[in-house]
mmCIF file of C-alpha atoms and ligand atoms in Angstrom:
data_model
loop_
_atom_site.group_PDB
_atom_site.id
_atom_site.type_symbol
_atom_site.label_atom_id
_atom_site.label_comp_id
_atom_site.label_asym_id
_atom_site.label_seq_id
_atom_site.Cartn_x
_atom_site.Cartn_y
_atom_site.Cartn_z
ATOM 1 C CA UNK A 1192 -17.868 -8.054 20.377
ATOM 2 C CA UNK A 1193 -14.159 -8.463 21.143
ATOM 3 C CA UNK A 1194 -12.767 -11.610 22.749
ATOM 4 C CA UNK A 1195 -10.667 -11.309 25.927
ATOM 5 C CA UNK A 1196 -7.572 -11.957 23.823
ATOM 6 C CA UNK A 1197 -8.517 -9.183 21.399
ATOM 7 C CA UNK A 1198 -9.166 -6.736 24.232
ATOM 8 C CA UNK A 1199 -5.673 -7.430 25.554
ATOM 9 C CA UNK A 1200 -3.938 -7.538 22.148
ATOM 10 C CA UNK A 1201 -5.431 -4.236 20.987
ATOM 11 C CA UNK A 1202 -5.435 -2.549 24.412
ATOM 12 C CA UNK A 1203 -3.253 0.366 23.230
ATOM 13 C CA UNK A 1204 -5.656 1.047 20.358
ATOM 14 C CA UNK A 1205 -8.769 0.654 22.483
ATOM 15 C CA UNK A 1206 -7.646 3.285 24.984
ATOM 16 C CA UNK A 1207 -7.105 5.844 22.229
ATOM 17 C CA UNK A 1208 -10.224 8.019 22.283
ATOM 18 C CA UNK A 1209 -10.126 8.447 18.484
ATOM 19 C CA UNK A 1210 -9.947 4.675 17.879
ATOM 20 C CA UNK A 1211 -11.642 2.867 20.762
ATOM 21 C CA UNK A 1212 -13.971 -0.062 20.183
ATOM 22 C CA UNK A 1213 -15.711 1.359 17.099
ATOM 23 C CA UNK A 1214 -12.386 2.197 15.389
ATOM 24 C CA UNK A 1215 -10.895 -1.190 16.187
ATOM 25 C CA UNK A 1216 -14.057 -2.847 14.852
ATOM 26 C CA UNK A 1217 -13.661 -0.891 11.597
ATOM 27 C CA UNK A 1218 -10.016 -2.019 11.405
ATOM 28 C CA UNK A 1219 -11.150 -5.625 11.933
ATOM 29 C CA UNK A 1220 -13.684 -5.320 9.116
ATOM 30 C CA UNK A 1221 -11.192 -3.816 6.650
ATOM 31 C CA UNK A 1222 -9.809 -5.803 3.733
ATOM 32 C CA UNK A 1223 -6.459 -4.566 2.399
ATOM 33 C CA UNK A 1224 -4.547 -5.758 -0.658
ATOM 34 C CA UNK A 1225 -0.775 -5.224 -0.572
ATOM 35 C CA UNK A 1226 0.779 -5.251 -4.029
ATOM 36 C CA UNK A 1227 4.516 -5.911 -3.867
ATOM 37 C CA UNK A 1228 5.818 -7.674 -0.755
ATOM 38 C CA UNK A 1229 9.182 -5.925 -0.657
ATOM 39 C CA UNK A 1230 10.867 -3.080 1.191
ATOM 40 C CA UNK A 1231 7.599 -1.130 1.428
ATOM 41 C CA UNK A 1232 5.180 -4.045 1.625
ATOM 42 C CA UNK A 1233 7.094 -5.679 4.501
ATOM 43 C CA UNK A 1234 6.540 -2.990 7.144
ATOM 44 C CA UNK A 1235 3.095 -2.202 5.735
ATOM 45 C CA UNK A 1236 2.024 -5.843 6.119
ATOM 46 C CA UNK A 1237 3.588 -6.223 9.571
ATOM 47 C CA UNK A 1238 1.923 -3.117 11.009
ATOM 48 C CA UNK A 1239 -1.448 -3.917 9.452
ATOM 49 C CA UNK A 1240 -1.370 -7.502 10.738
ATOM 50 C CA UNK A 1241 -0.285 -6.283 14.180
ATOM 51 C CA UNK A 1242 -3.134 -3.747 14.140
ATOM 52 C CA UNK A 1243 -5.727 -6.452 13.512
ATOM 53 C CA UNK A 1244 -6.810 -5.713 9.922
ATOM 54 C CA UNK A 1245 -9.505 -8.250 9.039
ATOM 55 C CA UNK A 1246 -8.138 -9.518 5.751
ATOM 56 C CA UNK A 1247 -4.722 -8.947 4.206
ATOM 57 C CA UNK A 1248 -3.996 -9.955 0.627
ATOM 58 C CA UNK A 1249 -0.400 -10.315 -0.553
ATOM 59 C CA UNK A 1250 0.436 -10.054 -4.257
ATOM 60 C CA UNK A 1251 3.962 -10.938 -5.401
ATOM 61 C CA UNK A 1252 5.311 -13.511 -7.847
ATOM 62 C CA UNK A 1253 8.924 -13.318 -6.585
ATOM 63 C CA UNK A 1254 11.012 -15.485 -4.279
ATOM 64 C CA UNK A 1255 13.017 -14.138 -1.327
ATOM 65 C CA UNK A 1256 16.646 -13.433 -2.231
ATOM 66 C CA UNK A 1257 19.584 -12.682 0.059
ATOM 67 C CA UNK A 1258 19.813 -9.092 -1.226
ATOM 68 C CA UNK A 1259 16.175 -8.508 -0.135
ATOM 69 C CA UNK A 1260 16.926 -8.967 3.564
ATOM 70 C CA UNK A 1261 18.659 -5.573 3.926
ATOM 71 C CA UNK A 1262 15.196 -3.928 3.860
ATOM 72 C CA UNK A 1263 12.432 -6.568 3.515
ATOM 73 C CA UNK A 1264 11.949 -7.129 7.232
ATOM 74 C CA UNK A 1265 9.104 -9.590 6.808
ATOM 75 C CA UNK A 1266 11.665 -12.278 5.896
ATOM 76 C CA UNK A 1267 14.434 -14.185 7.670
ATOM 77 C CA UNK A 1268 17.642 -15.679 6.267
ATOM 78 C CA UNK A 1269 16.065 -19.155 6.248
ATOM 79 C CA UNK A 1270 13.372 -17.843 3.866
ATOM 80 C CA UNK A 1271 15.825 -17.263 0.976
ATOM 81 C CA UNK A 1272 14.493 -19.102 -2.068
ATOM 82 C CA UNK A 1273 10.900 -19.362 -0.802
ATOM 83 C CA UNK A 1274 7.993 -17.600 -2.514
ATOM 84 C CA UNK A 1275 7.557 -14.207 -0.821
ATOM 85 C CA UNK A 1276 3.822 -14.643 -0.332
ATOM 86 C CA UNK A 1277 4.372 -17.997 1.441
ATOM 87 C CA UNK A 1278 7.137 -16.787 3.769
ATOM 88 C CA UNK A 1279 5.218 -13.548 4.314
ATOM 89 C CA UNK A 1280 1.918 -15.256 5.134
ATOM 90 C CA UNK A 1281 3.700 -17.513 7.634
ATOM 91 C CA UNK A 1282 5.381 -14.568 9.380
ATOM 92 C CA UNK A 1283 2.139 -12.573 9.531
ATOM 93 C CA UNK A 1284 0.175 -15.551 10.892
ATOM 94 C CA UNK A 1285 2.853 -16.017 13.569
ATOM 95 C CA UNK A 1286 2.422 -12.370 14.526
ATOM 96 C CA UNK A 1287 -1.401 -12.394 14.569
ATOM 97 C CA UNK A 1288 -3.388 -15.524 13.751
ATOM 98 C CA UNK A 1289 -6.616 -13.490 13.927
ATOM 99 C CA UNK A 1290 -5.848 -11.875 10.571
ATOM 100 C CA UNK A 1291 -7.061 -13.681 7.455
ATOM 101 C CA UNK A 1292 -4.176 -13.813 4.958
ATOM 102 C CA UNK A 1293 -4.747 -14.413 1.266
ATOM 103 C CA UNK A 1294 -1.661 -15.188 -0.832
ATOM 104 C CA UNK A 1295 -1.598 -14.330 -4.524
ATOM 105 C CA UNK A 1296 1.693 -15.653 -5.989
ATOM 106 C CA UNK A 1297 1.093 -13.847 -9.274
ATOM 107 C CA UNK A 1298 1.936 -10.667 -11.119
ATOM 108 C CA UNK A 1299 -0.952 -8.213 -11.385
ATOM 109 C CA UNK A 1300 -1.954 -7.688 -15.031
ATOM 110 C CA UNK A 1301 -4.714 -5.839 -16.908
ATOM 111 C CA UNK A 1302 -6.433 -9.229 -17.295
ATOM 112 C CA UNK A 1303 -6.575 -10.086 -13.568
ATOM 113 C CA UNK A 1304 -6.454 -6.677 -11.814
ATOM 114 C CA UNK A 1305 -10.192 -6.047 -11.449
ATOM 115 C CA UNK A 1306 -10.868 -9.531 -10.115
ATOM 116 C CA UNK A 1307 -7.878 -9.312 -7.748
ATOM 117 C CA UNK A 1308 -8.899 -6.022 -6.125
ATOM 118 C CA UNK A 1309 -12.630 -6.857 -6.025
ATOM 119 C CA UNK A 1310 -12.347 -8.610 -2.651
ATOM 120 C CA UNK A 1311 -10.676 -5.651 -0.910
ATOM 121 C CA UNK A 1312 -11.584 -2.137 0.267
ATOM 122 C CA UNK A 1313 -8.139 -0.536 0.217
ATOM 123 C CA UNK A 1314 -5.136 -1.213 -2.021
ATOM 124 C CA UNK A 1315 -1.590 -0.495 -0.786
ATOM 125 C CA UNK A 1316 0.822 -0.080 -3.685
ATOM 126 C CA UNK A 1317 4.390 -0.988 -2.755
ATOM 127 C CA UNK A 1318 5.380 -2.105 -6.248
ATOM 128 C CA UNK A 1319 8.686 -1.298 -7.888
ATOM 129 C CA UNK A 1320 7.611 -0.499 -11.446
ATOM 130 C CA UNK A 1321 5.554 2.093 -13.295
ATOM 131 C CA UNK A 1322 3.437 -0.387 -15.263
ATOM 132 C CA UNK A 1323 2.002 -1.713 -11.986
ATOM 133 C CA UNK A 1324 1.551 1.796 -10.536
ATOM 134 C CA UNK A 1325 -0.503 2.961 -13.512
ATOM 135 C CA UNK A 1326 -2.444 -0.296 -13.671
ATOM 136 C CA UNK A 1327 -3.363 -0.101 -9.964
ATOM 137 C CA UNK A 1328 -4.330 3.555 -10.314
ATOM 138 C CA UNK A 1329 -6.677 2.809 -13.196
ATOM 139 C CA UNK A 1330 -8.110 -0.384 -11.663
ATOM 140 C CA UNK A 1331 -8.770 1.343 -8.306
ATOM 141 C CA UNK A 1332 -10.400 4.258 -10.143
ATOM 142 C CA UNK A 1333 -12.807 1.976 -12.025
ATOM 143 C CA UNK A 1334 -13.521 -0.169 -8.948
ATOM 144 C CA UNK A 1335 -13.791 2.882 -6.622
ATOM 145 C CA UNK A 1336 -11.192 1.504 -4.186
ATOM 146 C CA UNK A 1337 -8.940 3.671 -2.021
ATOM 147 C CA UNK A 1338 -5.335 3.503 -3.268
ATOM 148 C CA UNK A 1339 -2.540 4.294 -0.810
ATOM 149 C CA UNK A 1340 0.587 4.501 -2.912
ATOM 150 C CA UNK A 1341 4.154 4.560 -1.552
ATOM 151 C CA UNK A 1342 7.447 4.778 -3.388
ATOM 152 C CA UNK A 1343 11.071 4.935 -2.311
ATOM 153 C CA UNK A 1344 14.401 5.258 -4.055
ATOM 154 C CA UNK A 1345 17.906 5.819 -2.672
ATOM 155 C CA UNK A 1346 17.224 8.204 0.252
ATOM 156 C CA UNK A 1347 13.823 9.616 -0.751
ATOM 157 C CA UNK A 1348 10.235 8.528 -0.518
ATOM 158 C CA UNK A 1349 6.749 9.607 -1.610
ATOM 159 C CA UNK A 1350 3.319 8.766 -0.281
ATOM 160 C CA UNK A 1351 -0.164 9.729 -1.465
ATOM 161 C CA UNK A 1352 -3.729 8.458 -1.259
ATOM 162 C CA UNK A 1353 -5.676 8.453 -4.517
ATOM 163 C CA UNK A 1354 -9.467 8.631 -4.759
ATOM 164 C CA UNK A 1355 -9.814 9.901 -8.314
ATOM 165 C CA UNK A 1356 -13.365 8.520 -8.458
ATOM 166 C CA UNK A 1357 -14.344 11.373 -6.104
ATOM 167 C CA UNK A 1358 -14.951 14.739 -7.840
ATOM 168 C CA UNK A 1359 -12.666 16.570 -5.399
ATOM 169 C CA UNK A 1360 -9.648 14.252 -5.473
ATOM 170 C CA UNK A 1361 -6.929 13.537 -8.050
ATOM 171 C CA UNK A 1362 -5.645 10.211 -9.329
ATOM 172 C CA UNK A 1363 -2.023 9.241 -9.994
ATOM 173 C CA UNK A 1364 -2.424 10.219 -13.669
ATOM 174 C CA UNK A 1365 -3.298 13.783 -12.621
ATOM 175 C CA UNK A 1366 0.324 13.915 -11.391
ATOM 176 C CA UNK A 1367 1.968 11.695 -14.023
ATOM 177 C CA UNK A 1368 -0.226 11.438 -17.163
ATOM 178 C CA UNK A 1369 1.593 8.410 -18.626
ATOM 179 C CA UNK A 1370 4.308 5.919 -17.678
ATOM 180 C CA UNK A 1371 7.881 6.936 -18.591
ATOM 181 C CA UNK A 1372 9.437 5.045 -21.501
ATOM 182 C CA UNK A 1373 10.904 1.737 -20.320
ATOM 183 C CA UNK A 1374 14.562 2.084 -19.382
ATOM 184 C CA UNK A 1375 14.473 5.853 -18.771
ATOM 185 C CA UNK A 1376 14.080 5.472 -15.005
ATOM 186 C CA UNK A 1377 16.238 3.035 -13.055
ATOM 187 C CA UNK A 1378 14.714 0.762 -10.414
ATOM 188 C CA UNK A 1379 16.123 0.202 -6.938
ATOM 189 C CA UNK A 1380 18.310 -2.751 -7.932
ATOM 190 C CA UNK A 1381 20.225 -0.284 -10.111
ATOM 191 C CA UNK A 1382 20.193 2.823 -7.903
ATOM 192 C CA UNK A 1383 20.125 1.296 -4.430
ATOM 193 C CA UNK A 1384 17.918 2.185 -1.470
ATOM 194 C CA UNK A 1385 18.626 2.707 2.208
ATOM 195 C CA UNK A 1386 16.674 -0.060 3.946
ATOM 196 C CA UNK A 1387 15.428 2.097 6.795
ATOM 197 C CA UNK A 1388 14.115 4.721 4.314
ATOM 198 C CA UNK A 1389 11.885 2.010 2.810
ATOM 199 C CA UNK A 1390 10.883 1.195 6.398
ATOM 200 C CA UNK A 1391 9.814 4.794 7.054
ATOM 201 C CA UNK A 1392 7.687 4.925 3.907
ATOM 202 C CA UNK A 1393 6.142 1.490 4.486
ATOM 203 C CA UNK A 1394 5.281 2.422 8.080
ATOM 204 C CA UNK A 1395 3.676 5.667 6.895
ATOM 205 C CA UNK A 1396 1.762 3.685 4.278
ATOM 206 C CA UNK A 1397 0.417 1.343 6.986
ATOM 207 C CA UNK A 1398 -0.575 4.368 9.055
ATOM 208 C CA UNK A 1399 -2.500 5.997 6.193
ATOM 209 C CA UNK A 1400 -4.235 2.664 5.454
ATOM 210 C CA UNK A 1401 -5.273 2.436 9.124
ATOM 211 C CA UNK A 1402 -6.568 6.037 9.023
ATOM 212 C CA UNK A 1403 -8.660 5.221 5.949
ATOM 213 C CA UNK A 1404 -9.899 1.973 7.501
ATOM 214 C CA UNK A 1405 -10.795 3.462 10.882
ATOM 215 C CA UNK A 1406 -11.841 6.913 9.640
ATOM 216 C CA UNK A 1407 -9.140 8.672 11.632
ATOM 217 C CA UNK A 1408 -7.821 12.194 11.179
ATOM 218 C CA UNK A 1409 -7.096 13.769 7.809
ATOM 219 C CA UNK A 1410 -5.806 11.465 5.092
ATOM 220 C CA UNK A 1411 -3.448 12.100 2.188
ATOM 221 C CA UNK A 1412 -6.155 12.431 -0.485
ATOM 222 C CA UNK A 1413 -5.286 15.412 -2.669
ATOM 223 C CA UNK A 1414 -1.860 15.654 -1.064
ATOM 224 C CA UNK A 1415 1.553 14.150 -1.548
ATOM 225 C CA UNK A 1416 4.047 13.647 1.235
ATOM 226 C CA UNK A 1417 7.733 13.520 0.398
ATOM 227 C CA UNK A 1418 10.529 12.434 2.704
ATOM 228 C CA UNK A 1419 14.181 13.255 2.160
ATOM 229 C CA UNK A 1420 16.109 11.077 4.558
ATOM 230 C CA UNK A 1421 19.500 12.750 4.179
ATOM 231 C CA UNK A 1422 18.129 16.164 5.176
ATOM 232 C CA UNK A 1423 15.601 14.613 7.607
ATOM 233 C CA UNK A 1424 12.863 16.582 5.822
ATOM 234 C CA UNK A 1425 9.161 15.846 5.471
ATOM 235 C CA UNK A 1426 7.045 17.999 3.148
ATOM 236 C CA UNK A 1427 3.368 17.785 2.247
ATOM 237 C CA UNK A 1428 2.182 19.465 -0.943
ATOM 238 C CA UNK A 1429 -1.311 19.876 -2.382
ATOM 239 C CA UNK A 1430 -2.145 17.736 -5.377
ATOM 240 C CA UNK A 1431 -4.982 19.095 -7.506
ATOM 241 C CA UNK A 1432 -7.265 17.109 -9.760
ATOM 242 C CA UNK A 1433 -6.390 17.755 -13.416
ATOM 243 C CA UNK A 1434 -9.604 18.463 -15.357
ATOM 244 C CA UNK A 1435 -7.721 17.260 -18.474
ATOM 245 C CA UNK A 1436 -6.741 13.933 -16.849
ATOM 246 C CA UNK A 1437 -7.282 11.108 -19.341
ATOM 247 C CA UNK A 1438 -8.721 8.928 -16.576
ATOM 248 C CA UNK A 1439 -10.554 11.041 -13.989
ATOM 249 C CA UNK A 1440 -10.934 14.352 -15.888
ATOM 250 C CA UNK A 1441 -14.014 15.834 -17.487
ATOM 251 C CA UNK A 1442 -13.522 14.135 -20.886
ATOM 252 C CA UNK A 1443 -11.759 10.843 -20.136
ATOM 253 C CA UNK A 1444 -10.106 8.883 -22.954
ATOM 254 C CA UNK A 1445 -9.133 5.899 -20.801
ATOM 255 C CA UNK A 1446 -12.263 3.860 -20.291
ATOM 256 C CA UNK A 1447 -10.870 0.438 -19.385
ATOM 257 C CA UNK A 1448 -7.727 -1.503 -18.571
ATOM 258 C CA UNK A 1449 -7.165 -2.925 -22.047
ATOM 259 C CA UNK A 1450 -4.038 -1.866 -23.869
ATOM 260 C CA UNK A 1451 -1.970 -1.671 -20.671
ATOM 261 C CA UNK A 1452 0.764 -3.796 -19.230
HETATM 262 ZN ZN1 LIG B 2170 -6.685 11.843 -12.720
#
């Protein structure tokens, strides 16, 4: 079931009792969509491609800029000016040609979100804006897809897995009912971000995606992990489902993606 090359490439996974052949086969079958190929999406994509994920989708409508290279480790200086999904797909193919890469050089919108995520099992949110975060949360809820959501700013990061379609687990709106008004929260181009902090959160995101794909350990559903780089502190807190949530609560008022974006 694995070629000789695969047995050698994934040898350090195959010897792990908790992964082994069956776990690696589940990883190979998994289809993961990465939204935002930036400081978070770069390490997430690299680790998932290295791990042998079956299909990786990349969604980003941006081009590589010089100021990206401080943290977006998927790219090289020669890539400046190229579409991120093109440079990214090339780098990932060079790392592991056994992974199927699908490039989506577009911005995710309420009109295309359901179609975009339909071909994947797990969505990794590494986007840099609230409109996309809420849109992905709602789309993954309706499509019953696992959403592993990472965020980073300055020296701090957050990570959670949302399965609001399950009765026991919250969605992102259980934590934040609605997006903040535009302009009230600065993005990383305004506040800055330590590149390696984005690397920590993206690596953790890849790890949680692999756990979901291979059925390993205890995931971050119903929990939120925060990392404060300056104090070198990790904390995990419980995240309860909000019965009054407009999306996944007992009397939902959000019943589709229209009216967003
Ligand atoms: Zn909810």
